[in-house]
């Protein structure tokens, strides 16, 4: 009968999901949208305006205001707040919050009469927080690469990447040395909000910590050598690495009807939380999330890294490790091709799917309208191995859907074999896309009806911290709604096309 609350602090908003594992139900779902609900923080879609398009920061006070508002909305929804037994959470990965020496004292003294933002504003050493969309730290990345070479990826799970927290901290320490000197603590979005809930300094978990280029995944602790090169005295400014329960809820939150002292689980990153929420925390199941961008993630049997440096390794909150690869040109790109072909998606599932053969006669097209992350390609533009503009709409659409699926498979080879692909996101509704994925991967494709996989994962992790087995909850909360079997007869067609898509990735954009 106990309830568990999962809070997902994502880029554009904050969500709260309350589950009742005994009944197998989602009891409540509430949300705060940064653009619509908190316009006074001037972070539409969660980002502050900046003259340099590479700089993407947010106001950390926005996240505090969102937490107050979310809990107020949860209470106003009529939920029996006293039944919440444990709170869990996750944050957008890589974003960092810089606190001064007053932080711990300000946390301990939180009083219900004033808001979190008012009370914690004086504890910020830096008024803004760089988030994962920032790509202004190339110089720091080059310096880290020059100093550590292959060791950086071999030990932290990823090469130096602009949005990762280490390069962000190095850039900040170099550009704003006075503020950096006043920074007593650097938190991630996840550990910052967890600290606020417990009124104390919270640990960073290995799921989110691995997105920093600072955590040694062999020792599961900060890498002292990398930290001291990243910025002076950084090791002292980082919280502990840890998991399980972070502490008891601060009495400030009694104003929302929450029981002071209730356990708060250590927060994780949104992708590790989604791994749990999609029920893919065990080996053999990969998740393909077909959203604005496409992401591909899976639990890893053992710690190993992508030889091409495109995929990342993070801690898996259920134990062990997970992989993550992000494909920037996902649904927006697919949709542009569909629009320009003057077709509806249904067209692909009917006419295009029937009129064109699997393999499309070898015609492939990568719709890289934006610079791509996997593989890293800075020059945008569609790549095709045929005259794309002159081709019929059905050929164009199949060329794009198959090239994207083949690219996913190429960049997933290092992870290992999968029996099952779980698909989520808007485009996963297309039977044509699902069948293509099943045939390209020669794996069963399962659709799951999970709307907010990160918030659900956070709630499941909260329940697990109270002793509820994850396996039991996965079957109830992440059920499979449709299955698409691979057609063995198509295996050879796609196997032959793998080198072709590799070649296409290296080609110059058309036109
Ligand atoms: C992962 C990444 C994003 C953020 C925001 O590396 O940058 O997925 O976690 O969702």
mmCIF file of N, CA and C in Angstrom, residues 80-203:
data_model
loop_
_atom_site.group_PDB
_atom_site.id
_atom_site.type_symbol
_atom_site.label_atom_id
_atom_site.label_comp_id
_atom_site.label_asym_id
_atom_site.label_seq_id
_atom_site.Cartn_x
_atom_site.Cartn_y
_atom_site.Cartn_z
ATOM 1 N N UNK A 80 -2.795 11.307 -1.324
ATOM 2 C CA UNK A 80 -2.469 11.147 0.104
ATOM 3 C C UNK A 80 -0.948 11.163 0.235
ATOM 4 N N UNK A 81 -0.403 12.367 0.458
ATOM 5 C CA UNK A 81 1.060 12.542 0.440
ATOM 6 C C UNK A 81 1.733 11.708 1.533
ATOM 7 N N UNK A 82 1.020 11.465 2.617
ATOM 8 C CA UNK A 82 1.583 10.707 3.742
ATOM 9 C C UNK A 82 1.874 9.258 3.383
ATOM 10 N N UNK A 83 1.302 8.789 2.262
ATOM 11 C CA UNK A 83 1.547 7.393 1.875
ATOM 12 C C UNK A 83 2.858 7.218 1.096
ATOM 13 N N UNK A 84 3.481 8.348 0.727
ATOM 14 C CA UNK A 84 4.753 8.239 -0.012
ATOM 15 C C UNK A 84 5.841 7.762 0.954
ATOM 16 N N UNK A 85 6.428 6.598 0.629
ATOM 17 C CA UNK A 85 7.385 5.970 1.547
ATOM 18 C C UNK A 85 8.832 6.303 1.205
ATOM 19 N N UNK A 86 9.132 6.454 -0.081
ATOM 20 C CA UNK A 86 10.497 6.782 -0.523
ATOM 21 C C UNK A 86 10.385 7.680 -1.755
ATOM 22 N N UNK A 87 11.309 8.631 -1.868
ATOM 23 C CA UNK A 87 11.371 9.478 -3.071
ATOM 24 C C UNK A 87 12.646 9.130 -3.840
ATOM 25 N N UNK A 88 12.510 8.966 -5.149
ATOM 26 C CA UNK A 88 13.682 8.771 -6.008
ATOM 27 C C UNK A 88 13.688 9.861 -7.066
ATOM 28 N N UNK A 89 14.754 9.948 -7.843
ATOM 29 C CA UNK A 89 14.759 10.994 -8.860
ATOM 30 C C UNK A 89 15.880 10.828 -9.866
ATOM 31 N N UNK A 90 15.781 11.634 -10.915
ATOM 32 C CA UNK A 90 16.836 11.657 -11.934
ATOM 33 C C UNK A 90 16.889 13.040 -12.544
ATOM 34 N N UNK A 91 18.031 13.361 -13.136
ATOM 35 C CA UNK A 91 18.178 14.663 -13.775
ATOM 36 C C UNK A 91 18.745 14.517 -15.171
ATOM 37 N N UNK A 92 18.523 15.529 -16.020
ATOM 38 C CA UNK A 92 19.190 15.585 -17.316
ATOM 39 C C UNK A 92 20.681 15.412 -17.029
ATOM 40 N N UNK A 93 21.365 14.638 -17.863
ATOM 41 C CA UNK A 93 22.759 14.336 -17.566
ATOM 42 C C UNK A 93 23.688 15.493 -17.919
ATOM 43 N N UNK A 94 24.838 15.485 -17.293
ATOM 44 C CA UNK A 94 25.990 16.361 -17.586
ATOM 45 C C UNK A 94 25.882 17.777 -17.008
ATOM 46 N N UNK A 95 24.674 18.317 -16.794
ATOM 47 C CA UNK A 95 24.501 19.687 -16.287
ATOM 48 C C UNK A 95 25.097 19.825 -14.890
ATOM 49 N N UNK A 96 25.681 20.996 -14.600
ATOM 50 C CA UNK A 96 26.371 21.148 -13.308
ATOM 51 C C UNK A 96 25.950 22.417 -12.576
ATOM 52 N N UNK A 97 25.977 22.340 -11.233
ATOM 53 C CA UNK A 97 25.578 23.450 -10.363
ATOM 54 C C UNK A 97 26.759 23.762 -9.434
ATOM 55 N N UNK A 98 27.080 25.054 -9.311
ATOM 56 C CA UNK A 98 28.286 25.479 -8.580
ATOM 57 C C UNK A 98 27.881 26.204 -7.304
ATOM 58 N N UNK A 99 28.234 25.623 -6.155
ATOM 59 C CA UNK A 99 27.788 26.130 -4.857
ATOM 60 C C UNK A 99 28.965 26.670 -4.048
ATOM 61 N N UNK A 100 28.681 27.719 -3.247
ATOM 62 C CA UNK A 100 29.744 28.279 -2.411
ATOM 63 C C UNK A 100 29.715 27.658 -1.001
ATOM 64 N N UNK A 101 30.539 28.182 -0.112
ATOM 65 C CA UNK A 101 30.685 27.620 1.226
ATOM 66 C C UNK A 101 29.419 27.719 2.071
ATOM 67 N N UNK A 102 28.429 28.501 1.611
ATOM 68 C CA UNK A 102 27.198 28.645 2.414
ATOM 69 C C UNK A 102 26.161 27.563 2.123
ATOM 70 N N UNK A 103 26.450 26.715 1.143
ATOM 71 C CA UNK A 103 25.446 25.758 0.667
ATOM 72 C C UNK A 103 24.936 24.831 1.781
ATOM 73 N N UNK A 104 25.855 24.184 2.475
ATOM 74 C CA UNK A 104 25.419 23.187 3.464
ATOM 75 C C UNK A 104 24.611 23.829 4.575
ATOM 76 N N UNK A 105 25.048 25.018 5.002
ATOM 77 C CA UNK A 105 24.337 25.712 6.067
ATOM 78 C C UNK A 105 22.936 26.137 5.583
ATOM 79 N N UNK A 106 22.881 26.660 4.369
ATOM 80 C CA UNK A 106 21.590 27.091 3.800
ATOM 81 C C UNK A 106 20.634 25.903 3.695
ATOM 82 N N UNK A 107 21.165 24.741 3.330
ATOM 83 C CA UNK A 107 20.327 23.541 3.227
ATOM 84 C C UNK A 107 19.768 23.163 4.601
ATOM 85 N N UNK A 108 20.652 23.153 5.573
ATOM 86 C CA UNK A 108 20.238 22.722 6.920
ATOM 87 C C UNK A 108 19.163 23.657 7.476
ATOM 88 N N UNK A 109 19.245 24.953 7.118
ATOM 89 C CA UNK A 109 18.325 25.951 7.685
ATOM 90 C C UNK A 109 17.051 26.167 6.878
ATOM 91 N N UNK A 110 16.818 25.398 5.848
ATOM 92 C CA UNK A 110 15.626 25.626 5.003
ATOM 93 C C UNK A 110 14.371 25.753 5.875
ATOM 94 N N UNK A 111 13.621 26.844 5.650
ATOM 95 C CA UNK A 111 12.413 27.076 6.465
ATOM 96 C C UNK A 111 11.204 27.164 5.533
ATOM 97 N N UNK A 112 10.067 26.634 5.956
ATOM 98 C CA UNK A 112 8.920 26.516 5.048
ATOM 99 C C UNK A 112 8.311 27.854 4.604
ATOM 100 N N UNK A 113 8.584 28.949 5.327
ATOM 101 C CA UNK A 113 7.917 30.208 4.995
ATOM 102 C C UNK A 113 8.396 30.786 3.661
ATOM 103 N N UNK A 114 9.627 30.513 3.288
ATOM 104 C CA UNK A 114 10.152 31.067 2.031
ATOM 105 C C UNK A 114 10.377 29.933 1.025
ATOM 106 N N UNK A 115 10.581 30.312 -0.250
ATOM 107 C CA UNK A 115 10.757 29.280 -1.285
ATOM 108 C C UNK A 115 12.190 28.746 -1.274
ATOM 109 N N UNK A 116 12.376 27.604 -1.939
ATOM 110 C CA UNK A 116 13.726 27.031 -2.075
ATOM 111 C C UNK A 116 14.635 27.994 -2.834
ATOM 112 N N UNK A 117 14.099 28.565 -3.919
ATOM 113 C CA UNK A 117 14.928 29.454 -4.753
ATOM 114 C C UNK A 117 15.413 30.656 -3.937
ATOM 115 N N UNK A 118 14.511 31.265 -3.169
ATOM 116 C CA UNK A 118 14.922 32.424 -2.346
ATOM 117 C C UNK A 118 16.005 32.041 -1.351
ATOM 118 N N UNK A 119 15.832 30.894 -0.725
ATOM 119 C CA UNK A 119 16.747 30.531 0.356
ATOM 120 C C UNK A 119 18.096 30.019 -0.135
ATOM 121 N N UNK A 120 18.108 29.465 -1.355
ATOM 122 C CA UNK A 120 19.370 28.882 -1.831
ATOM 123 C C UNK A 120 20.110 29.787 -2.823
ATOM 124 N N UNK A 121 19.465 30.880 -3.262
ATOM 125 C CA UNK A 121 20.145 31.789 -4.210
ATOM 126 C C UNK A 121 21.497 32.269 -3.659
ATOM 127 N N UNK A 122 21.592 32.656 -2.371
ATOM 128 C CA UNK A 122 22.905 33.123 -1.879
ATOM 129 C C UNK A 122 23.977 32.034 -1.839
ATOM 130 N N UNK A 123 23.590 30.775 -2.022
ATOM 131 C CA UNK A 123 24.575 29.676 -1.960
ATOM 132 C C UNK A 123 25.155 29.334 -3.341
ATOM 133 N N UNK A 124 24.718 30.061 -4.390
ATOM 134 C CA UNK A 124 25.254 29.778 -5.727
ATOM 135 C C UNK A 124 26.576 30.522 -5.936
ATOM 136 N N UNK A 125 27.626 29.785 -6.303
ATOM 137 C CA UNK A 125 28.902 30.435 -6.620
ATOM 138 C C UNK A 125 28.885 30.933 -8.064
ATOM 139 N N UNK A 126 28.037 30.336 -8.862
ATOM 140 C CA UNK A 126 27.922 30.703 -10.281
ATOM 141 C C UNK A 126 26.432 30.820 -10.570
ATOM 142 N N UNK A 127 26.005 31.932 -11.158
ATOM 143 C CA UNK A 127 24.556 32.131 -11.302
ATOM 144 C C UNK A 127 23.897 31.227 -12.333
ATOM 145 N N UNK A 128 24.682 30.658 -13.261
ATOM 146 C CA UNK A 128 24.072 29.813 -14.291
ATOM 147 C C UNK A 128 24.719 28.424 -14.296
ATOM 148 N N UNK A 129 24.003 27.473 -14.899
ATOM 149 C CA UNK A 129 24.465 26.084 -14.969
ATOM 150 C C UNK A 129 24.572 25.650 -16.422
ATOM 151 N N UNK A 130 25.767 25.229 -16.864
ATOM 152 C CA UNK A 130 25.837 24.675 -18.219
ATOM 153 C C UNK A 130 25.058 23.358 -18.282
ATOM 154 N N UNK A 131 24.346 23.119 -19.369
ATOM 155 C CA UNK A 131 23.594 21.868 -19.504
ATOM 156 C C UNK A 131 24.135 21.047 -20.685
ATOM 157 N N UNK A 132 23.532 19.875 -20.906
ATOM 158 C CA UNK A 132 24.062 18.918 -21.886
ATOM 159 C C UNK A 132 24.060 19.449 -23.313
ATOM 160 N N UNK A 133 23.278 20.506 -23.597
ATOM 161 C CA UNK A 133 23.226 21.013 -24.969
ATOM 162 C C UNK A 133 24.415 21.921 -25.288
ATOM 163 N N UNK A 134 25.203 22.258 -24.261
ATOM 164 C CA UNK A 134 26.337 23.159 -24.450
ATOM 165 C C UNK A 134 27.457 22.457 -25.226
ATOM 166 N N UNK A 135 28.043 23.184 -26.177
ATOM 167 C CA UNK A 135 29.177 22.580 -26.893
ATOM 168 C C UNK A 135 30.302 23.598 -27.035
ATOM 169 N N UNK A 136 30.491 24.404 -25.982
ATOM 170 C CA UNK A 136 31.460 25.505 -26.050
ATOM 171 C C UNK A 136 32.818 25.134 -25.437
ATOM 172 N N UNK A 137 33.068 23.849 -25.172
ATOM 173 C CA UNK A 137 34.265 23.503 -24.395
ATOM 174 C C UNK A 137 35.287 22.690 -25.203
ATOM 175 N N UNK A 138 35.344 22.930 -26.515
ATOM 176 C CA UNK A 138 36.248 22.132 -27.369
ATOM 177 C C UNK A 138 37.710 22.247 -26.937
ATOM 178 N N UNK A 139 38.102 23.445 -26.510
ATOM 179 C CA UNK A 139 39.511 23.623 -26.124
ATOM 180 C C UNK A 139 39.841 22.694 -24.940
ATOM 181 N N UNK A 140 38.976 22.686 -23.945
ATOM 182 C CA UNK A 140 39.199 21.816 -22.776
ATOM 183 C C UNK A 140 39.237 20.346 -23.197
ATOM 184 N N UNK A 141 38.378 19.973 -24.149
ATOM 185 C CA UNK A 141 38.366 18.577 -24.617
ATOM 186 C C UNK A 141 39.694 18.223 -25.258
ATOM 187 N N UNK A 142 40.182 19.127 -26.090
ATOM 188 C CA UNK A 142 41.472 18.854 -26.757
ATOM 189 C C UNK A 142 42.590 18.707 -25.725
ATOM 190 N N UNK A 143 42.544 19.559 -24.685
ATOM 191 C CA UNK A 143 43.596 19.502 -23.662
ATOM 192 C C UNK A 143 43.518 18.189 -22.880
ATOM 193 N N UNK A 144 42.295 17.759 -22.578
ATOM 194 C CA UNK A 144 42.140 16.478 -21.861
ATOM 195 C C UNK A 144 42.617 15.317 -22.727
ATOM 196 N N UNK A 145 42.273 15.378 -24.022
ATOM 197 C CA UNK A 145 42.715 14.332 -24.954
ATOM 198 C C UNK A 145 44.243 14.299 -25.042
ATOM 199 N N UNK A 146 44.840 15.500 -25.146
ATOM 200 C CA UNK A 146 46.289 15.573 -25.283
ATOM 201 C C UNK A 146 46.964 15.009 -24.032
ATOM 202 N N UNK A 147 46.383 15.264 -22.876
ATOM 203 C CA UNK A 147 47.014 14.821 -21.619
ATOM 204 C C UNK A 147 46.802 13.325 -21.362
ATOM 205 N N UNK A 148 45.589 12.825 -21.639
ATOM 206 C CA UNK A 148 45.273 11.449 -21.226
ATOM 207 C C UNK A 148 45.107 10.468 -22.382
ATOM 208 N N UNK A 149 44.944 10.955 -23.596
ATOM 209 C CA UNK A 149 44.806 10.064 -24.750
ATOM 210 C C UNK A 149 43.713 9.030 -24.536
ATOM 211 N N UNK A 150 44.021 7.788 -24.924
ATOM 212 C CA UNK A 150 43.018 6.718 -24.889
ATOM 213 C C UNK A 150 42.585 6.368 -23.461
ATOM 214 N N UNK A 151 43.412 6.711 -22.455
ATOM 215 C CA UNK A 151 43.056 6.352 -21.075
ATOM 216 C C UNK A 151 41.729 6.990 -20.638
ATOM 217 N N UNK A 152 41.458 8.187 -21.163
ATOM 218 C CA UNK A 152 40.238 8.874 -20.728
ATOM 219 C C UNK A 152 39.008 8.012 -21.007
ATOM 220 N N UNK A 153 38.926 7.497 -22.223
ATOM 221 C CA UNK A 153 37.776 6.652 -22.553
ATOM 222 C C UNK A 153 37.893 5.282 -21.885
ATOM 223 N N UNK A 154 39.110 4.741 -21.865
ATOM 224 C CA UNK A 154 39.278 3.392 -21.303
ATOM 225 C C UNK A 154 38.860 3.354 -19.832
ATOM 226 N N UNK A 155 39.083 4.446 -19.097
ATOM 227 C CA UNK A 155 38.778 4.434 -17.662
ATOM 228 C C UNK A 155 37.476 5.147 -17.276
ATOM 229 N N UNK A 156 37.093 6.207 -18.064
ATOM 230 C CA UNK A 156 35.868 6.928 -17.682
ATOM 231 C C UNK A 156 34.672 6.524 -18.541
ATOM 232 N N UNK A 157 34.911 5.723 -19.592
ATOM 233 C CA UNK A 157 33.804 5.227 -20.420
ATOM 234 C C UNK A 157 33.515 6.076 -21.641
ATOM 235 N N UNK A 158 34.103 7.269 -21.734
ATOM 236 C CA UNK A 158 33.872 8.147 -22.889
ATOM 237 C C UNK A 158 35.114 8.988 -23.147
ATOM 238 N N UNK A 159 35.379 9.305 -24.422
ATOM 239 C CA UNK A 159 36.441 10.286 -24.687
ATOM 240 C C UNK A 159 35.970 11.666 -24.215
ATOM 241 N N UNK A 160 36.840 12.668 -24.277
ATOM 242 C CA UNK A 160 36.428 14.015 -23.847
ATOM 243 C C UNK A 160 35.336 14.527 -24.782
ATOM 244 N N UNK A 161 34.228 14.948 -24.195
ATOM 245 C CA UNK A 161 33.086 15.395 -24.996
ATOM 246 C C UNK A 161 32.607 16.738 -24.440
ATOM 247 N N UNK A 162 32.295 17.652 -25.332
ATOM 248 C CA UNK A 162 31.973 19.032 -24.954
ATOM 249 C C UNK A 162 30.933 19.131 -23.846
ATOM 250 N N UNK A 163 29.851 18.332 -23.943
ATOM 251 C CA UNK A 163 28.775 18.504 -22.965
ATOM 252 C C UNK A 163 29.081 17.834 -21.620
ATOM 253 N N UNK A 164 30.115 16.988 -21.572
ATOM 254 C CA UNK A 164 30.428 16.280 -20.328
ATOM 255 C C UNK A 164 30.959 17.273 -19.285
ATOM 256 N N UNK A 165 30.733 16.945 -18.019
ATOM 257 C CA UNK A 165 30.936 17.926 -16.950
ATOM 258 C C UNK A 165 32.405 18.304 -16.732
ATOM 259 N N UNK A 166 33.330 17.348 -16.908
ATOM 260 C CA UNK A 166 34.745 17.660 -16.692
ATOM 261 C C UNK A 166 35.211 18.799 -17.598
ATOM 262 N N UNK A 167 35.048 18.656 -18.922
ATOM 263 C CA UNK A 167 35.423 19.768 -19.808
ATOM 264 C C UNK A 167 34.677 21.067 -19.456
ATOM 265 N N UNK A 168 33.447 20.956 -18.990
ATOM 266 C CA UNK A 168 32.699 22.159 -18.574
ATOM 267 C C UNK A 168 33.383 22.817 -17.378
ATOM 268 N N UNK A 169 33.774 22.013 -16.408
ATOM 269 C CA UNK A 169 34.410 22.570 -15.202
ATOM 270 C C UNK A 169 35.761 23.191 -15.563
ATOM 271 N N UNK A 170 36.507 22.513 -16.425
ATOM 272 C CA UNK A 170 37.826 23.046 -16.827
ATOM 273 C C UNK A 170 37.676 24.414 -17.502
ATOM 274 N N UNK A 171 36.686 24.524 -18.367
ATOM 275 C CA UNK A 171 36.449 25.789 -19.077
ATOM 276 C C UNK A 171 36.080 26.894 -18.084
ATOM 277 N N UNK A 172 35.220 26.559 -17.148
ATOM 278 C CA UNK A 172 34.768 27.526 -16.124
ATOM 279 C C UNK A 172 35.949 27.977 -15.252
ATOM 280 N N UNK A 173 36.763 27.011 -14.806
ATOM 281 C CA UNK A 173 37.889 27.349 -13.928
ATOM 282 C C UNK A 173 38.865 28.277 -14.659
ATOM 283 N N UNK A 174 38.994 28.065 -15.969
ATOM 284 C CA UNK A 174 39.933 28.894 -16.725
ATOM 285 C C UNK A 174 39.349 30.288 -17.013
ATOM 286 N N UNK A 175 38.056 30.323 -17.369
ATOM 287 C CA UNK A 175 37.457 31.607 -17.758
ATOM 288 C C UNK A 175 37.012 32.455 -16.562
ATOM 289 N N UNK A 176 36.641 31.813 -15.472
ATOM 290 C CA UNK A 176 36.145 32.567 -14.304
ATOM 291 C C UNK A 176 36.849 32.079 -13.028
ATOM 292 N N UNK A 177 38.177 32.345 -12.948
ATOM 293 C CA UNK A 177 38.946 31.767 -11.835
ATOM 294 C C UNK A 177 38.471 32.231 -10.450
ATOM 295 N N UNK A 178 37.957 33.497 -10.351
ATOM 296 C CA UNK A 178 37.528 33.971 -9.015
ATOM 297 C C UNK A 178 36.311 33.186 -8.558
ATOM 298 N N UNK A 179 35.352 33.054 -9.470
ATOM 299 C CA UNK A 179 34.148 32.298 -9.102
ATOM 300 C C UNK A 179 34.493 30.839 -8.812
ATOM 301 N N UNK A 180 35.391 30.291 -9.624
ATOM 302 C CA UNK A 180 35.765 28.891 -9.395
ATOM 303 C C UNK A 180 36.393 28.750 -8.001
ATOM 304 N N UNK A 181 37.216 29.729 -7.621
ATOM 305 C CA UNK A 181 37.866 29.669 -6.310
ATOM 306 C C UNK A 181 36.820 29.685 -5.186
ATOM 307 N N UNK A 182 35.717 30.385 -5.433
ATOM 308 C CA UNK A 182 34.653 30.456 -4.405
ATOM 309 C C UNK A 182 33.722 29.246 -4.439
ATOM 310 N N UNK A 183 33.940 28.369 -5.405
ATOM 311 C CA UNK A 183 33.077 27.183 -5.520
ATOM 312 C C UNK A 183 33.562 26.111 -4.547
ATOM 313 N N UNK A 184 32.700 25.788 -3.585
ATOM 314 C CA UNK A 184 33.080 24.763 -2.606
ATOM 315 C C UNK A 184 32.608 23.392 -3.059
ATOM 316 N N UNK A 185 31.540 23.367 -3.859
ATOM 317 C CA UNK A 185 30.936 22.091 -4.251
ATOM 318 C C UNK A 185 30.417 22.187 -5.681
ATOM 319 N N UNK A 186 30.725 21.164 -6.489
ATOM 320 C CA UNK A 186 30.138 21.070 -7.828
ATOM 321 C C UNK A 186 29.176 19.882 -7.804
ATOM 322 N N UNK A 187 27.914 20.146 -8.078
ATOM 323 C CA UNK A 187 26.926 19.071 -8.142
ATOM 324 C C UNK A 187 26.430 18.894 -9.560
ATOM 325 N N UNK A 188 25.926 17.699 -9.855
ATOM 326 C CA UNK A 188 25.148 17.499 -11.075
ATOM 327 C C UNK A 188 23.716 17.933 -10.784
ATOM 328 N N UNK A 189 22.896 18.084 -11.813
ATOM 329 C CA UNK A 189 21.488 18.450 -11.597
ATOM 330 C C UNK A 189 20.860 17.435 -10.642
ATOM 331 N N UNK A 190 21.160 16.147 -10.871
ATOM 332 C CA UNK A 190 20.566 15.083 -10.050
ATOM 333 C C UNK A 190 20.989 15.198 -8.585
ATOM 334 N N UNK A 191 22.291 15.314 -8.336
ATOM 335 C CA UNK A 191 22.752 15.307 -6.939
ATOM 336 C C UNK A 191 22.416 16.623 -6.244
ATOM 337 N N UNK A 192 22.286 17.710 -7.026
ATOM 338 C CA UNK A 192 21.891 19.002 -6.452
ATOM 339 C C UNK A 192 20.473 18.895 -5.887
ATOM 340 N N UNK A 193 19.554 18.386 -6.695
ATOM 341 C CA UNK A 193 18.162 18.312 -6.238
ATOM 342 C C UNK A 193 18.003 17.290 -5.110
ATOM 343 N N UNK A 194 18.767 16.215 -5.160
ATOM 344 C CA UNK A 194 18.720 15.226 -4.079
ATOM 345 C C UNK A 194 19.231 15.864 -2.786
ATOM 346 N N UNK A 195 20.289 16.684 -2.889
ATOM 347 C CA UNK A 195 20.825 17.380 -1.714
ATOM 348 C C UNK A 195 19.766 18.275 -1.095
ATOM 349 N N UNK A 196 19.014 18.962 -1.951
ATOM 350 C CA UNK A 196 17.979 19.882 -1.454
ATOM 351 C C UNK A 196 16.911 19.085 -0.690
ATOM 352 N N UNK A 197 16.541 17.929 -1.242
ATOM 353 C CA UNK A 197 15.501 17.129 -0.571
ATOM 354 C C UNK A 197 15.955 16.662 0.807
ATOM 355 N N UNK A 198 17.219 16.265 0.925
ATOM 356 C CA UNK A 198 17.665 15.739 2.228
ATOM 357 C C UNK A 198 18.272 16.841 3.103
ATOM 358 N N UNK A 199 18.430 18.051 2.554
ATOM 359 C CA UNK A 199 18.997 19.149 3.345
ATOM 360 C C UNK A 199 20.448 18.880 3.714
ATOM 361 N N UNK A 200 21.130 18.211 2.832
ATOM 362 C CA UNK A 200 22.500 17.791 3.111
ATOM 363 C C UNK A 200 23.172 17.463 1.782
ATOM 364 N N UNK A 201 24.496 17.388 1.809
ATOM 365 C CA UNK A 201 25.209 17.094 0.582
ATOM 366 C C UNK A 201 24.961 15.646 0.138
ATOM 367 N N UNK A 202 24.377 15.445 -1.052
ATOM 368 C CA UNK A 202 24.055 14.084 -1.517
ATOM 369 C C UNK A 202 25.154 13.551 -2.435
ATOM 370 N N UNK A 203 25.323 12.230 -2.493
ATOM 371 C CA UNK A 203 26.311 11.647 -3.424
ATOM 372 C C UNK A 203 25.855 11.720 -4.876
#
